[in-house]
Tab-separated table of C-alpha atoms in Angstrom:
chain	number	residue	atom	x	y	z
A	708	MET	CA	-88.814	-30.924	79.032
A	709	PHE	CA	-89.433	-28.396	81.817
A	710	ALA	CA	-93.210	-28.481	81.294
A	711	LYS	CA	-93.194	-32.291	81.144
A	712	LYS	CA	-91.233	-32.447	84.402
A	713	VAL	CA	-93.707	-30.180	86.158
A	714	SER	CA	-96.634	-32.315	84.918
A	715	GLU	CA	-95.017	-35.515	86.211
A	716	ILE	CA	-94.426	-33.959	89.634
A	717	CYS	CA	-98.047	-32.779	89.798
A	718	LEU	CA	-99.452	-36.211	88.907
A	719	LEU	CA	-97.249	-38.055	91.383
A	720	GLY	CA	-98.183	-35.629	94.137
A	721	LEU	CA	-101.933	-35.951	93.468
A	722	ARG	CA	-102.043	-39.718	93.985
A	723	ASN	CA	-101.802	-39.542	97.791
A	724	VAL	CA	-103.212	-36.087	98.510
A	725	PRO	CA	-106.764	-35.614	99.885
A	726	ALA	CA	-109.085	-33.639	97.656
A	727	ARG	CA	-109.044	-30.542	99.896
A	728	GLY	CA	-105.272	-30.424	99.870
A	729	ARG	CA	-104.831	-30.855	96.160
A	730	VAL	CA	-105.074	-27.174	95.193
A	731	SER	CA	-102.292	-26.122	97.555
A	732	SER	CA	-100.180	-29.138	96.547
A	733	VAL	CA	-100.550	-28.369	92.866
A	734	ALA	CA	-99.688	-24.719	93.519
A	735	ALA	CA	-96.577	-25.774	95.409
A	736	SER	CA	-95.550	-28.181	92.658
A	737	GLN	CA	-95.884	-25.391	90.103
A	738	ALA	CA	-93.587	-23.046	91.997
A	739	PRO	CA	-90.676	-21.748	89.913
A	740	GLN	CA	-88.096	-24.435	89.189
A	741	ALA	CA	-84.460	-24.108	88.213
A	742	GLY	CA	-83.729	-24.104	84.492
A	743	PRO	CA	-84.826	-22.133	81.458
A	744	PRO	CA	-88.487	-21.091	81.141
A	745	PRO	CA	-90.688	-22.855	78.576
A	746	ARG	CA	-90.256	-21.528	75.050
A	747	PRO	CA	-93.357	-19.902	73.530
A	748	GLU	CA	-94.841	-21.442	70.399
A	749	THR	CA	-95.345	-19.250	67.347
A	750	SER	CA	-99.039	-18.720	68.088
A	751	SER	CA	-98.195	-16.704	71.203
A	752	ALA	CA	-94.930	-15.111	70.057
A	753	THR	CA	-94.676	-11.434	69.145
A	754	THR	CA	-94.045	-12.361	65.507
A	755	LEU	CA	-94.018	-15.681	63.667
A	756	MET	CA	-90.298	-15.267	62.963
A	757	ASP	CA	-89.099	-14.564	66.511
A	758	ILE	CA	-85.871	-16.129	67.735
A	759	GLY	CA	-86.207	-18.098	70.978
A	760	THR	CA	-89.526	-19.791	70.208
A	761	ARG	CA	-90.733	-23.392	69.707
A	762	ARG	CA	-89.985	-26.304	72.002
A	763	ILE	CA	-88.059	-28.264	69.350
A	764	PHE	CA	-85.209	-25.743	69.584
A	765	ASN	CA	-82.764	-24.765	72.322
A	766	GLU	CA	-80.333	-21.901	72.989
A	767	ASP	CA	-77.672	-23.427	70.731
A	768	HIS	CA	-80.146	-23.383	67.854
A	769	ASP	CA	-80.927	-19.732	68.656
A	770	ILE	CA	-77.249	-18.813	68.414
A	771	PHE	CA	-76.982	-20.611	65.081
A	772	ARG	CA	-80.178	-18.939	63.850
A	773	ARG	CA	-78.792	-15.475	64.613
A	774	SER	CA	-75.668	-16.364	62.660
A	775	VAL	CA	-77.630	-17.659	59.655
A	776	ARG	CA	-80.007	-14.683	59.715
A	777	ARG	CA	-77.053	-12.294	59.718
A	778	PHE	CA	-75.511	-14.212	56.807
A	779	TYR	CA	-78.630	-13.717	54.673
A	780	GLN	CA	-78.880	-10.063	55.643
A	781	GLU	CA	-75.253	-9.332	54.768
A	782	GLU	CA	-74.297	-11.814	52.044
A	783	VAL	CA	-77.509	-12.604	50.160
A	784	ILE	CA	-80.202	-9.914	50.357
A	785	PRO	CA	-77.993	-7.059	49.026
A	786	TYR	CA	-77.069	-9.072	45.906
A	787	HIS	CA	-80.253	-11.004	45.167
A	788	THR	CA	-81.711	-8.546	42.654
A	789	GLU	CA	-78.484	-8.742	40.658
A	790	TRP	CA	-78.613	-12.550	40.773
A	791	GLU	CA	-82.228	-12.548	39.579
A	792	LYS	CA	-81.105	-10.734	36.440
A	793	ALA	CA	-78.196	-13.147	35.944
A	794	GLY	CA	-80.333	-16.244	36.543
A	795	GLN	CA	-77.869	-17.600	39.099
A	796	VAL	CA	-76.118	-16.718	42.336
A	797	SER	CA	-72.369	-16.216	42.662
A	798	ARG	CA	-69.911	-18.981	43.459
A	799	GLU	CA	-68.555	-16.754	46.203
A	800	VAL	CA	-71.786	-16.990	48.203
A	801	TRP	CA	-71.533	-20.788	48.138
A	802	GLU	CA	-68.043	-20.685	49.596
A	803	LYS	CA	-69.071	-18.098	52.186
A	804	ALA	CA	-71.965	-20.355	53.215
A	805	GLY	CA	-69.461	-23.179	53.602
A	806	GLU	CA	-67.230	-21.025	55.788
A	807	GLN	CA	-70.284	-20.169	57.899
A	808	GLY	CA	-71.036	-23.857	58.515
A	809	MET	CA	-74.331	-23.723	56.614
A	810	LEU	CA	-73.684	-26.579	54.158
A	811	GLY	CA	-73.694	-30.279	54.983
A	812	VAL	CA	-75.072	-29.362	58.399
A	813	MET	CA	-76.487	-32.807	59.242
A	814	ILE	CA	-73.829	-34.854	57.419
A	815	PRO	CA	-71.670	-36.738	59.970
A	816	ALA	CA	-68.438	-34.977	60.868
A	817	GLU	CA	-66.479	-38.179	60.185
A	818	HIS	CA	-67.675	-37.924	56.562
A	819	GLY	CA	-66.599	-34.310	56.273
A	820	GLY	CA	-69.891	-32.645	57.186
A	821	VAL	CA	-70.749	-30.344	60.096
A	822	GLY	CA	-72.325	-33.121	62.199
A	823	ALA	CA	-75.173	-31.076	63.709
A	824	ASP	CA	-78.775	-32.185	64.272
A	825	LEU	CA	-81.891	-32.003	62.101
A	826	PHE	CA	-83.225	-28.978	63.960
A	827	SER	CA	-80.100	-27.009	63.034
A	828	VAL	CA	-80.785	-27.936	59.414
A	829	ALA	CA	-84.362	-26.692	59.782
A	830	VAL	CA	-82.989	-23.346	60.943
A	831	THR	CA	-81.185	-22.946	57.596
A	832	TRP	CA	-84.377	-23.700	55.621
A	833	GLU	CA	-86.438	-21.266	57.649
A	834	GLU	CA	-83.970	-18.403	57.592
A	835	GLN	CA	-83.646	-18.602	53.819
A	836	MET	CA	-87.414	-18.224	53.477
A	837	TYR	CA	-87.491	-15.438	56.077
A	838	SER	CA	-85.012	-13.567	53.866
A	839	ASN	CA	-87.335	-14.090	50.855
A	840	CYS	CA	-84.267	-15.016	48.794
A	841	THR	CA	-84.785	-18.273	46.932
A	842	GLY	CA	-81.696	-18.077	44.719
A	843	PRO	CA	-79.150	-20.139	46.665
A	844	GLY	CA	-79.882	-23.856	46.239
A	845	PHE	CA	-78.301	-24.708	49.581
A	846	SER	CA	-81.023	-27.029	50.893
A	847	LEU	CA	-81.107	-29.081	47.704
A	848	HIS	CA	-77.331	-29.439	47.773
A	849	SER	CA	-76.965	-30.157	51.508
A	850	ASP	CA	-80.113	-31.894	52.640
A	851	ILE	CA	-81.306	-33.727	49.532
A	852	ILE	CA	-78.186	-34.612	47.514
A	853	MET	CA	-75.404	-34.952	50.089
A	854	PRO	CA	-77.283	-37.664	52.061
A	855	TYR	CA	-77.229	-39.904	48.974
A	856	ILE	CA	-73.437	-39.813	48.941
A	857	SER	CA	-73.092	-40.010	52.713
A	858	ASN	CA	-75.567	-42.902	53.044
A	859	TYR	CA	-74.795	-44.975	49.937
A	860	GLY	CA	-71.409	-43.806	48.680
A	861	SER	CA	-68.142	-45.692	48.942
A	862	LYS	CA	-65.412	-44.556	51.312
A	863	GLU	CA	-63.564	-43.066	48.334
A	864	GLN	CA	-66.652	-41.190	47.072
A	865	ILE	CA	-67.359	-39.785	50.535
A	866	GLU	CA	-63.767	-38.647	51.048
A	867	ARG	CA	-63.596	-37.112	47.598
A	868	PHE	CA	-66.855	-35.196	47.480
A	869	ILE	CA	-68.334	-34.535	50.938
A	870	PRO	CA	-65.616	-32.183	52.312
A	871	GLU	CA	-65.642	-30.123	49.104
A	872	MET	CA	-69.446	-29.964	49.147
A	873	THR	CA	-69.445	-28.879	52.793
A	874	ALA	CA	-66.995	-26.117	51.878
A	875	GLY	CA	-69.225	-24.917	49.012
A	876	LYS	CA	-66.480	-25.599	46.476
A	877	CYS	CA	-68.340	-28.467	44.797
A	878	ILE	CA	-71.956	-27.601	43.932
A	879	ALA	CA	-74.314	-30.536	43.443
A	880	ALA	CA	-77.518	-31.241	41.534
A	881	ILE	CA	-79.716	-34.302	41.179
A	882	ALA	CA	-81.084	-35.231	37.750
A	883	MET	CA	-84.354	-37.149	37.993
A	884	THR	CA	-86.858	-35.305	35.793
A	885	GLU	CA	-86.978	-35.885	32.034
A	886	PRO	CA	-89.156	-34.393	29.299
A	887	GLY	CA	-91.358	-37.499	29.504
A	888	ALA	CA	-90.892	-38.479	33.159
A	889	GLY	CA	-91.612	-36.233	36.119
A	890	SER	CA	-93.235	-37.545	39.283
A	891	ASP	CA	-93.272	-41.067	37.808
A	892	LEU	CA	-89.649	-42.093	38.304
A	893	GLN	CA	-90.342	-45.484	36.772
A	894	GLY	CA	-90.837	-43.690	33.454
A	895	VAL	CA	-87.149	-42.680	33.237
A	896	ARG	CA	-85.595	-43.224	29.786
A	897	THR	CA	-81.998	-42.090	30.410
A	898	HIS	CA	-79.988	-45.304	30.394
A	899	ALA	CA	-76.504	-46.680	31.036
A	900	LYS	CA	-75.066	-49.918	29.663
A	901	ARG	CA	-71.919	-51.742	30.611
A	902	ASP	CA	-68.837	-51.599	28.413
A	903	GLY	CA	-66.248	-53.752	30.104
A	904	SER	CA	-65.902	-52.341	33.619
A	905	ASP	CA	-67.198	-48.920	32.488
A	906	TRP	CA	-70.710	-47.594	31.925
A	907	ILE	CA	-71.894	-45.641	28.870
A	908	LEU	CA	-74.579	-43.084	29.778
A	909	ASN	CA	-77.117	-41.612	27.319
A	910	GLY	CA	-80.206	-39.462	27.795
A	911	ASN	CA	-81.328	-36.008	28.814
A	912	LYS	CA	-82.818	-34.332	31.872
A	913	VAL	CA	-84.832	-31.152	32.341
A	914	PHE	CA	-85.777	-28.694	35.127
A	915	ILE	CA	-82.571	-29.479	37.043
A	916	SER	CA	-82.079	-27.046	39.935
A	917	ASN	CA	-78.417	-26.075	40.475
A	918	GLY	CA	-77.940	-27.643	37.051
A	919	TRP	CA	-76.073	-24.781	35.391
A	920	MET	CA	-73.585	-24.286	38.239
A	921	ALA	CA	-73.275	-27.952	39.201
A	922	ASP	CA	-69.821	-29.507	39.512
A	923	LEU	CA	-71.376	-32.872	40.362
A	924	VAL	CA	-74.696	-34.372	39.276
A	925	VAL	CA	-76.394	-37.455	40.702
A	926	VAL	CA	-78.037	-38.934	37.599
A	927	VAL	CA	-80.950	-41.380	37.692
A	928	ALA	CA	-80.641	-43.912	34.852
A	929	VAL	CA	-82.012	-47.281	33.770
A	930	THR	CA	-79.342	-50.017	33.928
A	931	ASP	CA	-81.458	-53.137	33.477
A	932	ARG	CA	-84.173	-52.919	30.841
A	933	GLU	CA	-85.039	-56.586	31.365
A	934	ALA	CA	-85.835	-56.182	35.064
A	935	LYS	CA	-89.198	-57.514	36.230
A	936	SER	CA	-90.240	-53.893	36.883
A	937	ALA	CA	-88.670	-50.512	36.154
A	938	ALA	CA	-88.044	-50.056	39.877
A	939	HIS	CA	-85.690	-53.035	39.863
A	940	GLY	CA	-83.540	-51.676	37.047
A	941	ILE	CA	-82.621	-48.100	38.084
A	942	SER	CA	-79.176	-46.965	39.264
A	943	LEU	CA	-77.606	-43.703	40.425
A	944	PHE	CA	-74.417	-42.300	38.890
A	945	LEU	CA	-72.054	-39.517	39.910
A	946	VAL	CA	-71.343	-37.438	36.798
A	947	GLU	CA	-68.807	-34.618	37.009
A	948	ASP	CA	-68.802	-31.382	35.051
A	949	GLY	CA	-66.362	-31.539	32.175
A	950	MET	CA	-66.780	-35.220	31.401
A	951	LYS	CA	-66.744	-35.861	27.659
A	952	GLY	CA	-70.290	-36.105	26.296
A	953	PHE	CA	-71.886	-34.265	29.249
A	954	GLN	CA	-73.376	-30.964	28.115
A	955	LYS	CA	-75.414	-28.346	29.934
A	956	GLY	CA	-78.225	-26.698	27.994
A	957	ARG	CA	-79.505	-23.193	28.465
A	958	LYS	CA	-80.557	-21.751	31.790
A	959	LEU	CA	-84.332	-22.056	31.786
A	960	GLU	CA	-86.397	-18.882	32.223
A	961	LYS	CA	-89.001	-19.415	34.934
A	962	ILE	CA	-91.845	-17.317	36.307
A	963	GLY	CA	-90.302	-17.585	39.783
A	964	LEU	CA	-87.089	-18.647	41.549
A	965	LYS	CA	-85.381	-16.284	39.121
A	966	ALA	CA	-81.997	-16.297	40.873
A	967	GLN	CA	-81.877	-20.098	41.076
A	968	ASP	CA	-80.133	-21.688	38.103
A	969	THR	CA	-82.278	-24.344	36.435
A	970	ALA	CA	-81.015	-26.160	33.359
A	971	GLU	CA	-81.390	-28.928	30.824
A	972	LEU	CA	-78.669	-31.596	30.912
A	973	PHE	CA	-77.590	-33.827	28.029
A	974	PHE	CA	-75.594	-37.062	28.160
A	975	GLU	CA	-74.238	-38.467	24.915
A	976	ASP	CA	-72.064	-41.573	25.244
A	977	VAL	CA	-70.635	-40.376	28.541
A	978	ARG	CA	-68.079	-42.956	29.645
A	979	LEU	CA	-68.231	-43.488	33.382
A	980	PRO	CA	-65.748	-45.575	35.376
A	981	ALA	CA	-67.047	-48.375	37.584
A	982	ASP	CA	-66.555	-46.250	40.690
A	983	ALA	CA	-68.992	-43.607	39.358
A	984	ILE	CA	-71.992	-45.715	40.349
A	985	LEU	CA	-73.524	-44.720	43.682
A	986	GLY	CA	-74.269	-47.718	45.872
A	987	GLU	CA	-75.197	-50.971	44.163
A	988	PRO	CA	-76.369	-51.366	40.559
A	989	ASN	CA	-80.152	-51.523	40.135
A	990	LYS	CA	-80.789	-50.310	43.694
A	991	GLY	CA	-81.298	-46.668	42.735
A	992	PHE	CA	-85.071	-46.647	42.984
A	993	TYR	CA	-84.915	-47.929	46.556
A	994	TYR	CA	-82.360	-45.289	47.482
A	995	LEU	CA	-84.646	-42.631	46.025
A	996	MET	CA	-87.637	-43.936	47.967
A	997	ASN	CA	-85.597	-43.928	51.186
A	998	GLU	CA	-84.496	-40.320	50.747
A	999	LEU	CA	-87.653	-38.756	49.290
A	1000	PRO	CA	-89.364	-38.311	52.707
A	1001	GLN	CA	-86.563	-35.938	53.745
A	1002	GLU	CA	-86.858	-34.054	50.448
A	1003	ARG	CA	-90.568	-33.605	51.052
A	1004	LEU	CA	-89.939	-32.494	54.628
A	1005	VAL	CA	-87.507	-29.858	53.319
A	1006	ILE	CA	-90.227	-28.530	50.995
A	1007	ALA	CA	-92.797	-28.528	53.808
A	1008	GLY	CA	-90.450	-26.760	56.220
A	1009	MET	CA	-89.601	-24.066	53.694
A	1010	ALA	CA	-93.284	-23.682	52.760
A	1011	ILE	CA	-94.390	-22.967	56.322
A	1012	ALA	CA	-91.483	-20.578	56.858
A	1013	SER	CA	-92.500	-18.743	53.683
A	1014	CYS	CA	-96.044	-18.495	55.048
A	1015	GLU	CA	-94.682	-16.949	58.233
A	1016	PHE	CA	-92.646	-14.421	56.262
A	1017	MET	CA	-95.575	-13.458	54.037
A	1018	PHE	CA	-97.871	-13.060	57.028
A	1019	GLU	CA	-95.475	-10.716	58.823
A	1020	GLU	CA	-94.809	-8.755	55.631
A	1021	THR	CA	-98.569	-8.324	55.182
A	1022	ARG	CA	-99.207	-7.456	58.825
A	1023	ASN	CA	-96.618	-4.667	58.580
A	1024	TYR	CA	-98.145	-3.415	55.339
A	1025	VAL	CA	-101.768	-3.219	56.540
A	1026	MET	CA	-100.700	-1.418	59.721
A	1027	GLN	CA	-99.130	1.338	57.591
A	1028	ARG	CA	-101.415	1.528	54.550
A	1029	LYS	CA	-104.206	4.086	54.981
A	1030	ALA	CA	-107.674	4.111	53.445
A	1031	PHE	CA	-110.875	5.881	54.482
A	1032	GLY	CA	-108.938	8.011	56.956
A	1033	LYS	CA	-107.283	5.183	58.929
A	1034	THR	CA	-104.988	2.225	58.435
A	1035	ILE	CA	-106.627	-0.729	56.738
A	1036	ALA	CA	-105.643	-2.830	59.757
A	1037	HIS	CA	-108.617	-1.219	61.495
A	1038	LEU	CA	-111.041	-2.767	59.011
A	1039	GLN	CA	-112.810	-5.797	60.422
A	1040	THR	CA	-112.571	-7.714	57.156
A	1041	VAL	CA	-108.773	-7.306	57.182
A	1042	GLN	CA	-108.507	-8.337	60.834
A	1043	HIS	CA	-110.618	-11.432	60.216
A	1044	LYS	CA	-108.496	-12.406	57.211
A	1045	LEU	CA	-105.307	-12.033	59.269
A	1046	ALA	CA	-106.884	-14.111	62.037
A	1047	GLU	CA	-107.693	-16.892	59.575
A	1048	LEU	CA	-104.213	-16.821	58.055
A	1049	LYS	CA	-102.370	-16.856	61.372
A	1050	THR	CA	-104.489	-19.739	62.660
A	1051	GLU	CA	-103.868	-21.855	59.572
A	1052	ILE	CA	-100.149	-21.076	59.588
A	1053	CYS	CA	-99.817	-22.013	63.260
A	1054	VAL	CA	-101.696	-25.274	62.659
A	1055	GLY	CA	-99.343	-26.037	59.787
A	1056	ARG	CA	-96.320	-25.123	61.890
A	1057	ALA	CA	-97.395	-27.510	64.660
A	1058	PHE	CA	-97.716	-30.388	62.176
A	1059	VAL	CA	-94.406	-29.705	60.438
A	1060	ASP	CA	-92.599	-29.368	63.775
A	1061	ASN	CA	-94.069	-32.729	64.743
A	1062	CYS	CA	-92.752	-34.181	61.475
A	1063	LEU	CA	-89.316	-32.756	62.287
A	1064	GLN	CA	-89.414	-34.512	65.645
A	1065	LEU	CA	-90.470	-37.774	64.007
A	1066	HIS	CA	-87.699	-37.515	61.422
A	1067	ALA	CA	-85.111	-36.751	64.103
A	1068	GLU	CA	-86.162	-40.055	65.688
A	1069	LYS	CA	-86.105	-41.802	62.281
A	1070	ARG	CA	-89.868	-42.394	62.487
A	1071	LEU	CA	-91.144	-40.180	59.649
A	1072	ASP	CA	-92.865	-42.458	57.145
A	1073	ALA	CA	-93.485	-41.725	53.472
A	1074	ALA	CA	-97.213	-41.066	53.873
A	1075	THR	CA	-96.738	-38.540	56.689
A	1076	ALA	CA	-93.981	-36.764	54.748
A	1077	SER	CA	-96.345	-36.611	51.768
A	1078	MET	CA	-99.049	-35.087	53.975
A	1079	ALA	CA	-96.609	-32.430	55.163
A	1080	LYS	CA	-95.458	-31.566	51.655
A	1081	PHE	CA	-98.956	-31.431	50.160
A	1082	TRP	CA	-100.560	-29.530	53.040
A	1083	ALA	CA	-97.772	-27.004	53.586
A	1084	SER	CA	-97.200	-26.184	49.916
A	1085	ASP	CA	-100.937	-25.794	49.265
A	1086	LEU	CA	-101.156	-23.518	52.298
A	1087	GLN	CA	-98.164	-21.531	51.044
A	1088	ASN	CA	-99.978	-20.770	47.800
A	1089	LYS	CA	-103.169	-19.875	49.635
A	1090	VAL	CA	-101.304	-17.513	51.956
A	1091	ALA	CA	-99.419	-15.988	48.998
A	1092	THR	CA	-102.658	-15.267	47.140
A	1093	GLN	CA	-104.460	-13.754	50.101
A	1094	CYS	CA	-101.489	-11.723	51.352
A	1095	LEU	CA	-100.960	-10.291	47.880
A	1096	GLN	CA	-104.666	-9.377	47.777
A	1097	LEU	CA	-104.287	-7.458	51.042
A	1098	HIS	CA	-101.474	-5.453	49.418
A	1099	GLY	CA	-103.813	-4.348	46.642
A	1100	GLY	CA	-102.170	-3.037	43.465
A	1101	TRP	CA	-98.802	-2.663	45.167
A	1102	GLY	CA	-98.707	-6.404	45.712
A	1103	TYR	CA	-98.527	-6.852	41.945
A	1104	MET	CA	-95.348	-4.776	41.718
A	1105	TRP	CA	-92.101	-6.774	41.461
A	1106	GLU	CA	-90.332	-4.399	43.868
A	1107	TYR	CA	-92.607	-5.552	46.697
A	1108	PRO	CA	-91.447	-8.693	48.542
A	1109	ILE	CA	-94.927	-10.235	48.462
A	1110	ALA	CA	-94.845	-10.294	44.634
A	1111	LYS	CA	-91.645	-12.362	44.620
A	1112	ALA	CA	-92.947	-14.649	47.345
A	1113	PHE	CA	-96.137	-15.155	45.323
A	1114	VAL	CA	-94.414	-16.381	42.156
A	1115	ASP	CA	-91.798	-18.382	44.065
A	1116	SER	CA	-94.562	-20.252	45.914
A	1117	ARG	CA	-96.103	-21.666	42.766
A	1118	ILE	CA	-93.458	-24.332	42.150
A	1119	GLN	CA	-93.789	-25.858	45.611
A	1120	PRO	CA	-96.819	-28.091	44.853
A	1121	ILE	CA	-95.062	-29.293	41.677
A	1122	TYR	CA	-91.505	-30.361	42.440
A	1123	GLY	CA	-90.521	-33.090	44.868
A	1124	GLY	CA	-93.485	-35.041	43.482
A	1125	THR	CA	-96.661	-33.169	42.551
A	1126	ASN	CA	-99.297	-32.762	45.231
A	1127	GLU	CA	-101.566	-35.028	43.198
A	1128	ILE	CA	-98.955	-37.775	43.582
A	1129	MET	CA	-98.722	-36.964	47.295
A	1130	LYS	CA	-102.449	-37.626	47.602
A	1131	GLU	CA	-102.036	-40.894	45.716
A	1132	LEU	CA	-99.363	-42.038	48.175
A	1133	ILE	CA	-101.450	-40.974	51.163
A	1134	GLY	CA	-104.538	-42.662	49.706
A	1135	ARG	CA	-102.723	-45.933	49.122
A	1136	SER	CA	-101.528	-45.960	52.722
A	1137	ILE	CA	-105.114	-45.463	53.894
A	1138	VAL	CA	-106.638	-48.382	51.934
A	1139	SER	CA	-103.650	-50.714	52.230
A	1140	ARG	CA	-104.189	-53.824	54.314
A	1141	LYS	CA	-100.574	-53.924	55.479
């Protein structure tokens, strides 16, 4: 805002100033003004993870960022190795995150959330990636699942679940993917049929993040097999842990995200009351389409933050690692590679920050969100590969942070809709006549 104000003053002053007097007038208009100085962008900051950078944030966001960064340093990093072995984080860390105000950040306060803005939410995504600890499924819980309940839930559903979710006492998952249906949501086979006023749910889901620890699962199911298209016959249900017929399978062993619980879920004649349906029957596909842009923005935001972490980790490494009598940072080939990586990361950061601004104004469309997700997650994998290469053999050792970041990056182009599907959506928007 400060820079914009200065520009407006300069332009107004130039309209009626003779050419010879313009230099002095511009200089006068650019004299120091009251207010905070412009915030540097990441390209000119000391490191890509500095606090106090980027015009989308303000001092309140900086205070919150310090708090979140301290939380990860004290409550997550010291325990993450233990959680990787267990295949899940502790319930205590969820409740501590709730006490810290890190869950339900953007959910309206009147619904039981924190009631902060989108940029505060982005701080939580970024700081998790800066910690290189992917175990806690906070963003999925808060910024992907909670909006479904807040936006489409009944007053009773909101009052029952949102406060507990904000407190970290009710952990949530969303069950879309099935063994035969991934990015194509219209291929879902899990179904629910009416039985009086109740619903009977049958089917199974796979690759469900937070699935093992979940107290509440938003389940995507077909409710009208005679609909003119599959999209017109899908509904969302709130299924609680402990319901008869709802079983959790084993925790799935993955190549990455080792501390994040991922499970298979099975539903066999689960009887659901009428008030378990989320929103209106057969409107589920439209709800999913409305919320998927935010899910893809979450993935993009975390991808770029991971890139920034990996870059800084690699910069520190090459400035210490010696070869041929000097640090490898002195080698031109290493400097050029770092220059390429930083440039690409800063370009990606500028685009994702623009998407954050658009979304804050409710102007982020599906195609742009798909661009952000596809571009940022592809870049994340590129940065992971090249930063690991700069670590040499040590980069292949699990004890080194870059090794964990490398394997954790690989899922990003897959979930939230594969990047091939992202390109399909972008392509359709390009050739559409609408």
